[in-house]
Amino acid sequence: MDKQGRVDAVDAEMTSRLLPDTAVRTLGRWWDANEATYEDGTPGAHTVRYTPARWAGTTPWPSRLAPVTGTGDAEVSRAEVAAVVADALEREAFREALIATYVWGKGKRGNQGGSGPSTLHKILSADGLDAALADAVTTLREAGARGAYAGLLGRGNGLGPAFFTKFLYFAGQALPPAQGPAPLILDRVLARRLHHLAAAVGRGTGIDPDGTAVAWAWKRWNWSPHRYGVYLSFMEAAARQLADTEAWPSPARPDLLERALFAVDLETPA
């Protein structure tokens, strides 16, 4: 069996097995500790801190974010970003929507020379950005998340999946796709979680005992549209699995699982 064949076989096993008991227990403990924050069963209250003044010169700045002329830090939640994006998309202000999701995704991390304002300004200077974002939103609404992901992959100028899946995620809150799973954020932390789960299946079944095929599929960045589709399908099924247990709220959207998986360490024994 070649590498792709081994990956496909592991994917099939993961679809059948979903989350192992140890992961269910770990996620259940996360929910016990965070139920008061996410009492509505969504990650809308997930809030990040950012420093508005760092983003001075970033245009068009979303008016619902704190003004860049202010001092100190500000906070913005997923629910608030979703409202900003919904308003921006209604006006076809695609750059404004992208900026809001990027600032939320970056928070206080990064620096002026790294993946912060300078990278965002590089992204905003890319030729054809507006058309690419508009096409992605149309594709998301009409054909689904995987197609929208494919349209943005490889756009260059620093706009990689870890950030454009945030744009797709929030766009999907405003304009749910007509078919297929809703878009979710996928970054290197979440890919590492799926890598860990897939590697355990590969070892346990003997399909990929040395983990090379799984490592190739769940690399740190630039995941293929197929891999993104596998991720969305797994997360949707795993969210249903959790909702059928006493450890998780029912019903709960897959994005609550995405939030939890980002926060927990599946590699530590339950």
mmCIF file of C-alpha atoms in Angstrom, residues 55-185:
data_model
loop_
_atom_site.group_PDB
_atom_site.id
_atom_site.type_symbol
_atom_site.label_atom_id
_atom_site.label_comp_id
_atom_site.label_asym_id
_atom_site.label_seq_id
_atom_site.Cartn_x
_atom_site.Cartn_y
_atom_site.Cartn_z
ATOM 1 C CA TRP A 55 -2.747 47.941 14.084
ATOM 2 C CA ALA A 56 -2.560 51.663 13.291
ATOM 3 C CA GLY A 57 -2.416 52.106 9.522
ATOM 4 C CA THR A 58 -4.483 48.982 8.884
ATOM 5 C CA THR A 59 -7.399 49.885 6.627
ATOM 6 C CA PRO A 60 -10.307 49.536 6.349
ATOM 7 C CA TRP A 61 -10.408 49.199 10.128
ATOM 8 C CA PRO A 62 -13.690 47.652 11.356
ATOM 9 C CA SER A 63 -15.625 50.318 13.229
ATOM 10 C CA ARG A 64 -16.894 47.780 15.787
ATOM 11 C CA LEU A 65 -13.342 47.031 16.932
ATOM 12 C CA ALA A 66 -11.687 49.374 19.418
ATOM 13 C CA PRO A 67 -10.176 52.451 17.700
ATOM 14 C CA VAL A 68 -6.473 52.195 16.874
ATOM 15 C CA THR A 69 -5.971 55.678 18.355
ATOM 16 C CA GLY A 70 -6.738 54.372 21.835
ATOM 17 C CA THR A 71 -4.266 53.237 24.457
ATOM 18 C CA GLY A 72 -3.957 49.952 26.254
ATOM 19 C CA ASP A 73 -5.552 46.641 25.371
ATOM 20 C CA ALA A 74 -9.031 45.694 24.265
ATOM 21 C CA GLU A 75 -10.975 42.445 24.107
ATOM 22 C CA VAL A 76 -13.076 40.902 21.366
ATOM 23 C CA SER A 77 -15.043 37.655 21.427
ATOM 24 C CA ARG A 78 -15.916 35.181 18.704
ATOM 25 C CA ALA A 79 -19.519 36.349 18.860
ATOM 26 C CA GLU A 80 -18.444 39.958 18.381
ATOM 27 C CA VAL A 81 -16.196 39.074 15.444
ATOM 28 C CA ALA A 82 -19.058 37.078 13.922
ATOM 29 C CA ALA A 83 -21.227 40.203 14.113
ATOM 30 C CA VAL A 84 -18.483 42.333 12.521
ATOM 31 C CA VAL A 85 -18.050 39.832 9.696
ATOM 32 C CA ALA A 86 -21.802 39.479 9.095
ATOM 33 C CA ASP A 87 -22.124 43.261 8.788
ATOM 34 C CA ALA A 88 -19.058 43.509 6.534
ATOM 35 C CA LEU A 89 -20.215 40.738 4.203
ATOM 36 C CA GLU A 90 -23.639 42.341 3.881
ATOM 37 C CA ARG A 91 -21.812 45.418 2.551
ATOM 38 C CA GLU A 92 -19.370 43.267 0.522
ATOM 39 C CA ALA A 93 -16.578 44.798 2.618
ATOM 40 C CA PHE A 94 -14.464 41.662 2.346
ATOM 41 C CA ARG A 95 -11.209 43.249 3.499
ATOM 42 C CA GLU A 96 -12.881 44.547 6.633
ATOM 43 C CA ALA A 97 -14.091 41.032 7.398
ATOM 44 C CA LEU A 98 -10.607 39.620 6.835
ATOM 45 C CA ILE A 99 -9.001 42.239 9.080
ATOM 46 C CA ALA A 100 -11.413 41.502 11.937
ATOM 47 C CA THR A 101 -10.735 37.770 11.764
ATOM 48 C CA TYR A 102 -6.978 38.280 11.478
ATOM 49 C CA VAL A 103 -6.791 40.611 14.478
ATOM 50 C CA TRP A 104 -8.886 38.193 16.555
ATOM 51 C CA GLY A 105 -6.734 35.277 15.446
ATOM 52 C CA LYS A 106 -3.470 37.016 16.218
ATOM 53 C CA GLY A 107 -4.464 38.739 19.455
ATOM 54 C CA LYS A 108 -1.400 39.928 21.339
ATOM 55 C CA ARG A 109 0.905 37.367 19.744
ATOM 56 C CA GLY A 110 3.468 38.117 17.057
ATOM 57 C CA ASN A 111 5.528 41.230 16.554
ATOM 58 C CA GLN A 112 5.844 44.110 14.137
ATOM 59 C CA GLY A 113 8.282 42.189 11.933
ATOM 60 C CA GLY A 114 6.544 38.832 12.142
ATOM 61 C CA SER A 115 3.062 37.475 11.669
ATOM 62 C CA GLY A 116 1.335 40.572 12.977
ATOM 63 C CA PRO A 117 0.515 43.913 11.321
ATOM 64 C CA SER A 118 3.324 43.683 8.758
ATOM 65 C CA THR A 119 2.106 40.314 7.487
ATOM 66 C CA LEU A 120 -1.477 41.555 7.373
ATOM 67 C CA HIS A 121 -0.400 44.596 5.369
ATOM 68 C CA LYS A 122 1.409 42.287 2.956
ATOM 69 C CA ILE A 123 -1.736 40.187 2.590
ATOM 70 C CA LEU A 124 -3.843 43.286 1.949
ATOM 71 C CA SER A 125 -1.446 44.418 -0.797
ATOM 72 C CA ALA A 126 -1.901 41.232 -2.842
ATOM 73 C CA ASP A 127 -3.304 41.636 -6.345
ATOM 74 C CA GLY A 128 -6.769 40.210 -6.716
ATOM 75 C CA LEU A 129 -7.421 39.882 -2.981
ATOM 76 C CA ASP A 130 -10.925 41.340 -3.110
ATOM 77 C CA ALA A 131 -11.933 39.032 -5.949
ATOM 78 C CA ALA A 132 -10.435 36.018 -4.152
ATOM 79 C CA LEU A 133 -12.333 36.757 -0.935
ATOM 80 C CA ALA A 134 -15.571 37.436 -2.809
ATOM 81 C CA ASP A 135 -15.208 34.199 -4.768
ATOM 82 C CA ALA A 136 -14.487 32.275 -1.566
ATOM 83 C CA VAL A 137 -17.653 33.592 0.078
ATOM 84 C CA THR A 138 -19.735 32.731 -2.990
ATOM 85 C CA THR A 139 -18.205 29.273 -3.220
ATOM 86 C CA LEU A 140 -18.721 28.694 0.494
ATOM 87 C CA ARG A 141 -22.386 29.575 0.258
ATOM 88 C CA GLU A 142 -23.087 27.646 -2.952
ATOM 89 C CA ALA A 143 -20.672 24.698 -2.994
ATOM 90 C CA GLY A 144 -19.366 24.289 0.543
ATOM 91 C CA ALA A 145 -16.328 24.810 2.724
ATOM 92 C CA ARG A 146 -13.898 22.538 0.915
ATOM 93 C CA GLY A 147 -14.314 24.404 -2.377
ATOM 94 C CA ALA A 148 -13.920 27.774 -0.660
ATOM 95 C CA TYR A 149 -10.750 26.490 1.021
ATOM 96 C CA ALA A 150 -9.370 25.323 -2.338
ATOM 97 C CA GLY A 151 -9.979 28.759 -3.828
ATOM 98 C CA LEU A 152 -7.900 30.520 -1.174
ATOM 99 C CA LEU A 153 -5.096 27.969 -0.894
ATOM 100 C CA GLY A 154 -1.859 29.197 -2.417
ATOM 101 C CA ARG A 155 -2.910 32.840 -2.721
ATOM 102 C CA GLY A 156 0.483 33.825 -1.304
ATOM 103 C CA ASN A 157 1.518 37.068 0.382
ATOM 104 C CA GLY A 158 1.256 35.418 3.796
ATOM 105 C CA LEU A 159 -2.405 34.375 3.614
ATOM 106 C CA GLY A 160 -2.123 30.757 4.716
ATOM 107 C CA PRO A 161 -4.752 28.276 5.903
ATOM 108 C CA ALA A 162 -4.224 29.026 9.597
ATOM 109 C CA PHE A 163 -5.621 32.511 8.962
ATOM 110 C CA PHE A 164 -7.910 32.161 5.975
ATOM 111 C CA THR A 165 -9.798 29.327 7.668
ATOM 112 C CA LYS A 166 -10.642 31.886 10.360
ATOM 113 C CA PHE A 167 -12.109 34.090 7.622
ATOM 114 C CA LEU A 168 -14.066 31.107 6.259
ATOM 115 C CA TYR A 169 -15.223 30.110 9.743
ATOM 116 C CA PHE A 170 -16.694 33.508 10.532
ATOM 117 C CA ALA A 171 -18.096 33.887 7.009
ATOM 118 C CA GLY A 172 -19.809 30.549 7.540
ATOM 119 C CA GLN A 173 -21.466 31.892 10.686
ATOM 120 C CA ALA A 174 -23.080 34.635 8.602
ATOM 121 C CA LEU A 175 -23.678 32.610 5.430
ATOM 122 C CA PRO A 176 -23.998 28.904 6.207
ATOM 123 C CA PRO A 177 -22.995 26.700 3.267
ATOM 124 C CA ALA A 178 -25.791 25.136 1.262
ATOM 125 C CA GLN A 179 -24.123 21.735 1.504
ATOM 126 C CA GLY A 180 -21.478 19.914 3.489
ATOM 127 C CA PRO A 181 -20.038 20.663 6.932
ATOM 128 C CA ALA A 182 -19.673 24.232 8.137
ATOM 129 C CA PRO A 183 -16.126 25.642 7.915
ATOM 130 C CA LEU A 184 -13.916 25.436 10.984
ATOM 131 C CA ILE A 185 -10.563 26.919 11.923
#
